[in-house]
Tab-separated table of C-alpha atoms in Angstrom:
chain	number	residue	atom	x	y	z
A	185	MET	CA	-179.867	131.084	-30.266
A	186	PRO	CA	-178.813	127.776	-28.680
A	187	LYS	CA	-178.422	129.528	-25.323
A	188	LEU	CA	-181.911	131.019	-25.666
A	189	LEU	CA	-183.352	127.544	-26.425
A	190	CYS	CA	-181.702	126.117	-23.334
A	191	TRP	CA	-183.167	128.813	-21.126
A	192	LEU	CA	-186.619	128.122	-22.577
A	193	LEU	CA	-186.342	124.343	-21.938
A	194	ILE	CA	-185.209	124.691	-18.317
A	195	PRO	CA	-188.671	125.828	-16.992
A	196	ILE	CA	-190.370	122.991	-18.904
A	197	MET	CA	-188.022	120.369	-17.457
A	198	PHE	CA	-188.487	121.848	-13.990
A	199	THR	CA	-192.261	121.655	-14.355
A	200	ASN	CA	-192.102	117.991	-15.401
A	201	VAL	CA	-189.822	117.082	-12.489
A	202	ALA	CA	-192.121	118.898	-10.055
A	203	ALA	CA	-195.102	117.030	-11.474
A	204	ALA	CA	-193.260	113.739	-11.079
A	205	VAL	CA	-192.411	114.552	-7.492
A	206	ASN	CA	-196.096	115.329	-6.774
A	207	ASP	CA	-197.274	112.030	-8.339
A	208	GLU	CA	-198.499	109.289	-5.995
A	209	GLU	CA	-197.715	105.589	-6.289
A	210	LEU	CA	-200.401	102.984	-5.504
A	211	THR	CA	-199.276	99.483	-4.562
A	212	LEU	CA	-202.032	96.917	-5.171
A	213	LYS	CA	-202.489	93.745	-3.133
A	214	ASN	CA	-201.613	91.638	-6.178
A	215	GLY	CA	-198.172	93.335	-6.372
A	216	ASP	CA	-198.846	95.742	-9.259
A	217	ARG	CA	-197.852	99.409	-8.903
A	218	LEU	CA	-199.644	102.378	-10.468
A	219	SER	CA	-198.381	105.969	-10.481
A	220	GLY	CA	-200.272	109.154	-11.244
A	221	LYS	CA	-202.185	112.035	-9.726
A	222	ILE	CA	-204.942	111.227	-7.230
A	223	ILE	CA	-208.016	113.212	-8.325
A	224	SER	CA	-210.426	111.989	-5.631
A	225	ARG	CA	-210.354	109.564	-2.765
A	226	THR	CA	-213.118	108.031	-0.619
A	227	ASP	CA	-213.426	105.082	1.717
A	228	ASP	CA	-214.583	102.927	-1.219
A	229	VAL	CA	-212.626	104.035	-4.309
A	230	VAL	CA	-209.580	106.023	-5.413
A	231	VAL	CA	-209.605	107.852	-8.790
A	232	LEU	CA	-206.091	108.054	-10.256
A	233	GLU	CA	-205.193	110.082	-13.376
A	234	THR	CA	-202.282	108.567	-15.317
A	235	ALA	CA	-200.403	109.692	-18.408
A	236	TYR	CA	-200.625	106.236	-20.009
A	237	ALA	CA	-204.218	105.087	-19.312
A	238	GLY	CA	-206.188	108.195	-18.381
A	239	LYS	CA	-208.436	108.037	-15.317
A	240	LEU	CA	-208.555	104.752	-13.419
A	241	THR	CA	-211.066	103.940	-10.696
A	242	ILE	CA	-209.601	101.489	-8.183
A	243	ALA	CA	-211.507	99.857	-5.348
A	244	ALA	CA	-209.957	100.741	-1.998
A	245	SER	CA	-210.148	97.084	-0.959
A	246	HIS	CA	-207.581	96.223	-3.682
A	247	ILE	CA	-204.999	98.846	-2.556
A	248	GLU	CA	-202.163	97.793	-0.258
A	249	LYS	CA	-200.626	101.276	0.285
A	250	ILE	CA	-200.315	104.778	-1.187
A	251	GLY	CA	-196.995	106.669	-1.323
A	252	ALA	CA	-194.949	109.146	-3.326
A	253	ALA	CA	-193.708	107.937	-6.689
A	254	SER	CA	-189.950	107.331	-6.810
A	255	ALA	CA	-187.841	109.100	-9.392
A	256	SER	CA	-186.303	105.813	-10.449
A	257	ALA	CA	-189.714	104.419	-11.245
A	258	GLU	CA	-190.502	107.447	-13.377
A	259	ALA	CA	-187.136	107.290	-15.107
A	260	LYS	CA	-187.502	103.643	-16.156
A	261	PRO	CA	-188.143	102.998	-19.848
A	262	ALA	CA	-191.691	102.037	-20.713
A	263	GLU	CA	-190.739	98.484	-21.569
A	264	GLU	CA	-189.128	97.967	-18.136
A	265	SER	CA	-192.072	99.379	-16.169
A	266	PRO	CA	-194.329	96.909	-14.418
A	267	THR	CA	-197.051	95.600	-16.690
A	268	VAL	CA	-200.284	97.480	-15.965
A	269	THR	CA	-203.594	96.369	-17.381
A	270	THR	CA	-206.937	97.957	-16.770
A	271	ALA	CA	-208.329	94.470	-16.064
A	272	ALA	CA	-206.398	94.451	-12.777
A	273	ALA	CA	-208.430	97.388	-11.531
A	274	PRO	CA	-212.230	97.204	-11.410
A	275	GLY	CA	-212.815	100.177	-13.699
A	276	PRO	CA	-215.964	101.003	-15.683
A	277	ALA	CA	-215.397	98.241	-18.250
A	278	THR	CA	-214.912	95.629	-15.521
A	279	SER	CA	-218.041	96.872	-13.804
A	280	VAL	CA	-220.098	96.401	-16.986
A	281	VAL	CA	-218.765	92.863	-17.420
A	282	SER	CA	-219.577	92.041	-13.787
A	283	GLN	CA	-223.127	93.340	-14.175
A	284	ALA	CA	-223.589	91.299	-17.356
A	285	ALA	CA	-222.363	88.173	-15.548
A	286	GLU	CA	-224.798	88.803	-12.691
A	287	GLN	CA	-227.708	89.217	-15.123
A	288	ALA	CA	-226.742	86.008	-16.921
A	289	ALA	CA	-226.653	84.166	-13.589
A	290	LYS	CA	-230.162	85.428	-12.790
A	291	LEU	CA	-231.443	84.189	-16.146
A	292	VAL	CA	-229.939	80.729	-15.582
A	293	GLU	CA	-231.283	80.437	-12.013
A	294	PRO	CA	-234.817	79.205	-12.992
A	295	LEU	CA	-233.237	76.514	-15.200
A	296	LYS	CA	-231.317	74.852	-12.350
A	297	PRO	CA	-233.998	72.164	-11.688
A	298	VAL	CA	-234.036	71.255	-15.386
A	299	LYS	CA	-230.224	71.207	-15.457
A	300	LYS	CA	-230.220	68.838	-12.491
A	301	LEU	CA	-232.663	66.515	-14.215
A	302	PHE	CA	-231.001	66.694	-17.629
A	303	GLY	CA	-227.573	67.698	-16.316
A	304	GLY	CA	-224.301	67.364	-18.149
A	305	ASP	CA	-222.322	69.230	-20.746
A	306	GLY	CA	-222.661	66.778	-23.621
A	307	PRO	CA	-225.025	67.022	-26.602
A	308	LEU	CA	-227.596	64.865	-24.806
A	309	TYR	CA	-227.465	67.026	-21.642
A	310	GLY	CA	-226.715	64.009	-19.463
A	311	MET	CA	-229.724	61.924	-20.460
A	312	THR	CA	-227.631	58.780	-20.039
A	313	ARG	CA	-226.363	59.697	-16.545
A	314	ASN	CA	-227.615	59.340	-12.979
A	315	TRP	CA	-230.329	56.778	-13.631
A	316	GLU	CA	-231.358	54.287	-10.973
A	317	GLY	CA	-233.725	51.362	-11.127
A	318	ASN	CA	-233.775	47.683	-12.041
A	319	ALA	CA	-234.122	45.204	-14.894
A	320	THR	CA	-235.668	41.738	-14.584
A	321	VAL	CA	-235.623	38.577	-16.650
A	322	GLY	CA	-237.276	35.184	-16.258
A	323	PHE	CA	-237.273	32.049	-18.398
A	324	ALA	CA	-239.052	28.695	-18.203
A	325	TYR	CA	-238.681	25.653	-20.442
A	326	SER	CA	-240.378	22.279	-20.410
A	327	GLY	CA	-240.054	19.168	-22.597
A	328	GLY	CA	-241.767	15.797	-22.926
A	329	ASN	CA	-245.531	15.728	-22.598
A	330	SER	CA	-245.578	19.479	-21.950
A	331	ARG	CA	-243.393	21.364	-24.405
A	332	THR	CA	-243.498	25.062	-23.675
A	333	SER	CA	-241.109	27.997	-23.514
A	334	THR	CA	-241.792	31.184	-21.614
A	335	MET	CA	-239.712	34.334	-21.256
A	336	THR	CA	-240.461	37.537	-19.359
A	337	THR	CA	-238.519	40.778	-19.162
A	338	GLY	CA	-239.024	44.024	-17.287
A	339	PHE	CA	-237.384	47.405	-16.868
A	340	ARG	CA	-237.894	50.418	-14.622
A	341	GLY	CA	-235.603	53.447	-14.531
A	342	VAL	CA	-235.914	56.705	-12.591
A	343	LYS	CA	-233.995	59.945	-13.093
A	344	SER	CA	-234.671	62.447	-10.301
A	345	GLY	CA	-233.987	66.174	-10.222
A	346	HIS	CA	-234.500	68.888	-7.642
A	347	THR	CA	-238.247	69.213	-8.317
A	348	ASP	CA	-238.598	66.798	-11.256
A	349	LYS	CA	-238.722	63.077	-11.846
A	350	LEU	CA	-238.701	61.048	-15.057
A	351	THR	CA	-239.770	57.399	-14.903
A	352	VAL	CA	-239.437	54.915	-17.781
A	353	TYR	CA	-240.882	51.400	-17.542
A	354	GLY	CA	-241.657	48.383	-19.697
A	355	ARG	CA	-242.533	44.680	-19.571
A	356	SER	CA	-242.841	41.842	-22.052
A	357	LEU	CA	-244.249	38.318	-21.974
A	358	TRP	CA	-243.684	35.643	-24.600
A	359	ASN	CA	-244.910	32.031	-24.565
A	360	SER	CA	-244.634	29.273	-27.154
A	361	ASN	CA	-246.359	25.884	-27.113
A	362	ARG	CA	-244.579	23.106	-29.003
A	363	ALA	CA	-247.069	20.307	-28.238
A	364	THR	CA	-247.725	19.871	-31.948
A	365	ASP	CA	-245.180	19.670	-34.744
A	366	ALA	CA	-245.559	23.399	-35.343
A	367	ALA	CA	-244.765	25.817	-32.529
A	368	VAL	CA	-247.701	28.043	-31.628
A	369	THR	CA	-247.178	31.409	-29.948
A	370	THR	CA	-249.851	31.641	-27.267
A	371	GLN	CA	-248.666	34.902	-25.710
A	372	ASN	CA	-246.779	37.842	-27.189
A	373	ALA	CA	-247.438	40.991	-25.193
A	374	VAL	CA	-245.443	44.173	-24.652
A	375	TRP	CA	-246.451	47.183	-22.578
A	376	GLY	CA	-244.668	50.158	-21.108
A	377	GLY	CA	-244.370	53.914	-21.116
A	378	LEU	CA	-242.950	56.925	-19.324
A	379	ARG	CA	-244.122	59.571	-16.869
A	380	TYR	CA	-242.724	63.008	-16.058
A	381	ASP	CA	-243.549	64.554	-12.658
A	382	ARG	CA	-243.045	68.187	-11.638
A	383	ASN	CA	-243.558	69.182	-8.001
A	384	VAL	CA	-245.819	72.155	-7.274
A	385	ASN	CA	-245.066	71.960	-3.549
A	386	ASP	CA	-244.064	69.290	-1.027
A	387	ARG	CA	-247.289	67.324	-1.584
A	388	LEU	CA	-248.849	68.348	-4.908
A	389	PHE	CA	-247.343	67.578	-8.328
A	390	GLY	CA	-248.345	67.665	-11.959
A	391	PHE	CA	-247.609	64.844	-14.389
A	392	GLY	CA	-247.621	63.962	-18.053
A	393	SER	CA	-247.571	60.370	-19.255
A	394	TYR	CA	-247.419	58.184	-22.324
A	395	ASP	CA	-248.319	54.475	-22.287
A	396	PHE	CA	-248.377	51.859	-25.011
A	397	GLU	CA	-249.510	48.250	-25.217
A	398	ARG	CA	-249.516	45.407	-27.707
A	399	ASP	CA	-251.108	41.980	-27.228
A	400	ARG	CA	-251.285	39.760	-30.291
A	401	PRO	CA	-253.479	36.940	-28.861
A	402	ARG	CA	-256.093	39.575	-27.927
A	403	ASN	CA	-255.884	41.042	-31.445
A	404	LEU	CA	-254.602	44.307	-29.974
A	405	TYR	CA	-252.143	45.512	-32.567
A	406	PHE	CA	-251.143	48.686	-30.722
A	407	ARG	CA	-252.618	51.013	-28.099
A	408	SER	CA	-251.232	54.530	-27.553
A	409	VAL	CA	-252.378	56.537	-24.530
A	410	LEU	CA	-251.326	60.143	-23.896
A	411	GLY	CA	-252.327	61.478	-20.473
A	412	GLY	CA	-251.756	64.065	-17.801
A	413	GLY	CA	-253.127	65.443	-14.554
A	414	LEU	CA	-252.349	66.072	-10.895
A	415	GLY	CA	-250.948	63.862	-8.171
A	416	HIS	CA	-250.550	63.955	-4.408
A	417	HIS	CA	-247.748	62.586	-2.212
A	418	THR	CA	-250.132	61.220	0.410
A	419	VAL	CA	-247.401	59.368	2.319
A	420	LYS	CA	-243.724	60.186	1.892
A	421	THR	CA	-241.285	58.745	4.406
A	422	GLU	CA	-237.894	57.087	4.147
A	423	ARG	CA	-239.462	53.609	4.001
A	424	THR	CA	-242.952	54.191	2.571
A	425	GLU	CA	-244.320	56.221	-0.340
A	426	LEU	CA	-247.938	56.465	-1.489
A	427	GLU	CA	-249.020	58.620	-4.424
A	428	VAL	CA	-252.513	59.101	-5.841
A	429	ILE	CA	-253.132	60.537	-9.302
A	430	ALA	CA	-256.133	61.776	-11.302
A	431	GLY	CA	-256.431	63.272	-14.757
A	432	GLY	CA	-257.399	62.605	-18.341
A	433	ALA	CA	-256.075	60.684	-21.327
A	434	TRP	CA	-256.581	60.125	-25.037
A	435	ASN	CA	-256.632	56.480	-26.130
A	436	ARG	CA	-255.839	55.600	-29.737
A	437	THR	CA	-256.242	51.853	-30.441
A	438	TRP	CA	-255.369	49.822	-33.508
A	439	GLN	CA	-257.050	46.404	-33.341
A	440	ALA	CA	-258.926	43.698	-35.221
A	441	GLY	CA	-262.033	45.515	-36.323
A	442	PRO	CA	-262.474	49.291	-36.359
A	443	ASN	CA	-259.749	51.447	-34.814
A	444	THR	CA	-260.930	53.702	-32.008
A	445	ASP	CA	-260.160	57.126	-30.514
A	446	THR	CA	-261.417	57.401	-26.948
A	447	PRO	CA	-261.248	60.216	-24.369
A	448	GLU	CA	-260.715	58.716	-20.919
A	449	ALA	CA	-260.604	59.794	-17.304
A	450	LEU	CA	-257.804	58.190	-15.333
A	451	PHE	CA	-257.116	57.713	-11.648
A	452	GLY	CA	-254.914	55.409	-9.638
A	453	ASN	CA	-252.050	55.066	-7.191
A	454	THR	CA	-248.471	53.904	-6.752
A	455	PHE	CA	-247.186	52.394	-3.515
A	456	ARG	CA	-243.633	51.543	-2.416
A	457	HIS	CA	-242.493	50.119	0.906
A	458	LYS	CA	-239.151	48.818	2.239
A	459	PHE	CA	-239.562	46.084	4.823
A	460	ASN	CA	-235.816	46.095	5.450
A	461	GLY	CA	-232.579	46.542	3.536
A	462	LYS	CA	-233.270	43.522	1.308
A	463	LEU	CA	-237.038	43.054	0.986
A	464	ARG	CA	-239.350	45.599	-0.660
A	465	VAL	CA	-242.693	45.771	-2.451
A	466	GLN	CA	-243.895	48.052	-5.221
A	467	GLN	CA	-247.471	48.324	-6.509
A	468	SER	CA	-249.260	50.376	-9.166
A	469	PHE	CA	-252.942	50.547	-10.105
A	470	THR	CA	-254.508	52.691	-12.831
A	471	VAL	CA	-258.135	52.798	-14.004
A	472	PHE	CA	-259.154	54.241	-17.394
A	473	GLN	CA	-262.836	55.170	-17.695
A	474	ASN	CA	-264.337	55.891	-21.131
A	475	ILE	CA	-265.879	59.371	-20.876
A	476	THR	CA	-268.312	58.803	-23.758
A	477	ASP	CA	-269.496	55.398	-22.478
A	478	LYS	CA	-269.766	54.877	-18.717
A	479	ASP	CA	-270.074	51.102	-19.145
A	480	GLU	CA	-266.667	50.792	-20.766
A	481	PHE	CA	-263.513	50.827	-18.658
A	482	ARG	CA	-260.198	49.023	-18.177
A	483	PHE	CA	-257.528	48.832	-15.492
A	484	LEU	CA	-253.859	47.892	-15.101
A	485	PHE	CA	-252.532	46.360	-11.899
A	486	ASP	CA	-248.963	45.328	-11.043
A	487	THR	CA	-247.290	44.285	-7.799
A	488	THR	CA	-243.637	43.271	-7.482
A	489	LEU	CA	-242.012	41.758	-4.415
A	490	SER	CA	-238.201	41.842	-4.650
A	491	LEU	CA	-235.533	40.249	-2.477
A	492	ASP	CA	-231.883	41.294	-2.743
A	493	VAL	CA	-229.309	38.506	-2.739
A	494	THR	CA	-226.375	40.857	-3.269
A	495	LYS	CA	-226.177	44.638	-3.625
A	496	ARG	CA	-227.019	44.421	-7.335
A	497	ILE	CA	-228.611	41.006	-7.919
A	498	GLY	CA	-231.818	39.662	-6.435
A	499	LEU	CA	-235.061	37.794	-7.051
A	500	HIS	CA	-238.447	39.197	-8.042
A	501	PHE	CA	-242.022	37.930	-7.905
A	502	THR	CA	-244.465	39.946	-10.032
A	503	PHE	CA	-248.258	39.723	-10.142
A	504	GLY	CA	-250.016	41.536	-12.981
A	505	ASP	CA	-253.598	41.896	-14.143
A	506	ARG	CA	-254.925	43.477	-17.352
A	507	TYR	CA	-258.696	43.922	-17.440
A	508	ASN	CA	-260.922	45.266	-20.218
A	509	ASN	CA	-264.664	44.901	-19.781
A	510	ASP	CA	-265.315	45.345	-23.513
A	511	PRO	CA	-262.636	43.394	-25.449
A	512	GLN	CA	-262.647	42.921	-29.201
A	513	GLY	CA	-263.991	39.713	-30.738
A	514	ASN	CA	-263.654	36.554	-28.672
A	515	ALA	CA	-260.864	37.842	-26.434
A	516	ARG	CA	-261.370	37.374	-22.704
A	517	ARG	CA	-261.786	40.328	-20.401
A	518	ASN	CA	-259.075	39.423	-17.913
A	519	ASP	CA	-255.382	38.531	-18.308
A	520	PHE	CA	-253.628	37.489	-15.093
A	521	ILE	CA	-249.846	37.201	-15.154
A	522	PHE	CA	-247.386	35.834	-12.587
A	523	THR	CA	-243.662	35.967	-13.328
A	524	THR	CA	-240.497	35.353	-11.359
A	525	GLY	CA	-236.810	35.505	-12.122
A	526	LEU	CA	-233.625	37.484	-11.560
A	527	ARG	CA	-233.506	41.177	-10.790
A	528	TRP	CA	-230.516	43.441	-11.471
A	529	ALA	CA	-230.312	46.881	-9.866
A	530	PHE	CA	-228.357	49.767	-11.389
A	531	GLY	CA	-227.527	53.252	-10.182
A	532	LYS	CA	-227.475	53.922	-6.448
A	533	LYS	CA	-228.933	51.226	-4.246
A	534	ASN	CA	-232.634	51.802	-3.563
C-alpha cells in the first residue's frame, strides 16, 4: 500500500513542478516581483493569474522585465517571499479609487476662486490671512481760550481672490469742546461697511454691499443700508483704476422722530491713482436716490491723499462730505470733514 501511494503521488508532484517551470516572473520598476501564469498580454496591460491573489492586471508601464520563475523563488517559504500587495499594481480596486479621486477633483474645481478668497485649512477658512490695506489715526488738542479735543480714525482692508474681492472700511470722528466747565461733545460720528465683488468678465462685475452710519449731533441713531448691483472696470491699469457702479438699496433709519424704511437707487464711482511709489490718491462717491420721493436724496464723498514716509508708515489728508437734502429736525444738510494724521499700511505694499 505505501508503494502504491508513492506511485500515485509521483505524477502529482511532476505536474506541480512542470507548472512551476512554466510560470513567468514579472519584475516591477519599484523592485517587487510577481510570479504566475500570464493569461493575456497587450501593449498596455498584462493579466497575471497567481495562486495567492487570483488574477492581477498590471499596467505595462510599471513592468521592468518578464522572465521565467526560478525554482528557488517558488521553493521559498511564504513568509520569506517578497511582500506583494495589490496596491502596488493598478488593478480594478485601484482603478475605482483613481476614478473617485478624479470625480472629487472635478467637484472641487468650481470652488477654487472661493478657496483663494477664503483660503486656509483652519476653522475660519483663512479669513484672517492675506489682507492688505491701511489704518489711519489723527488727534488734535488745544487749551487756553480754545479748549477742544478731536480724534479721527479710519480703516480700509481688501482681501482679493482669483475672481473675487472683499473690501471692509470704516471711519470715526469725535470732537469735544471744553470751553465751559462741562465738556460738550459736538461731534460723534461713525460710518463704515463692506462690499463683496464678483467678476463676470474682465470688465463687468456684480456686487453686494452693506453700509451703516451713526451721527449723534444730527440725531441719527443708526442707519443700515443693504445694497447690490452691477459695476464696470472702466479703467484698469497698473497705476490707475476707475470703477462705476449702479444698483439698488434698502435704507432702514432709526432717528429722532419716526423711523423710516426707504427703497433707494444707488450709483457712484471709485477712483485710485498712483502718482509714484510714495504718493497716491483714492476717491469714492455714492449717490442714494429715494425711489418713492424724487426730491429726496443723499450722497457720500471721500477723497484721501496719502504720502508714504517709510514702507509701512505715512501721512494722510482726507476730505469728506456727507449731504442729505432732507435732514431730520434742525440738522443741517451738509457735513464737511477734513482730517489728517498718520497712516499705517499692512499686508503687501500697495
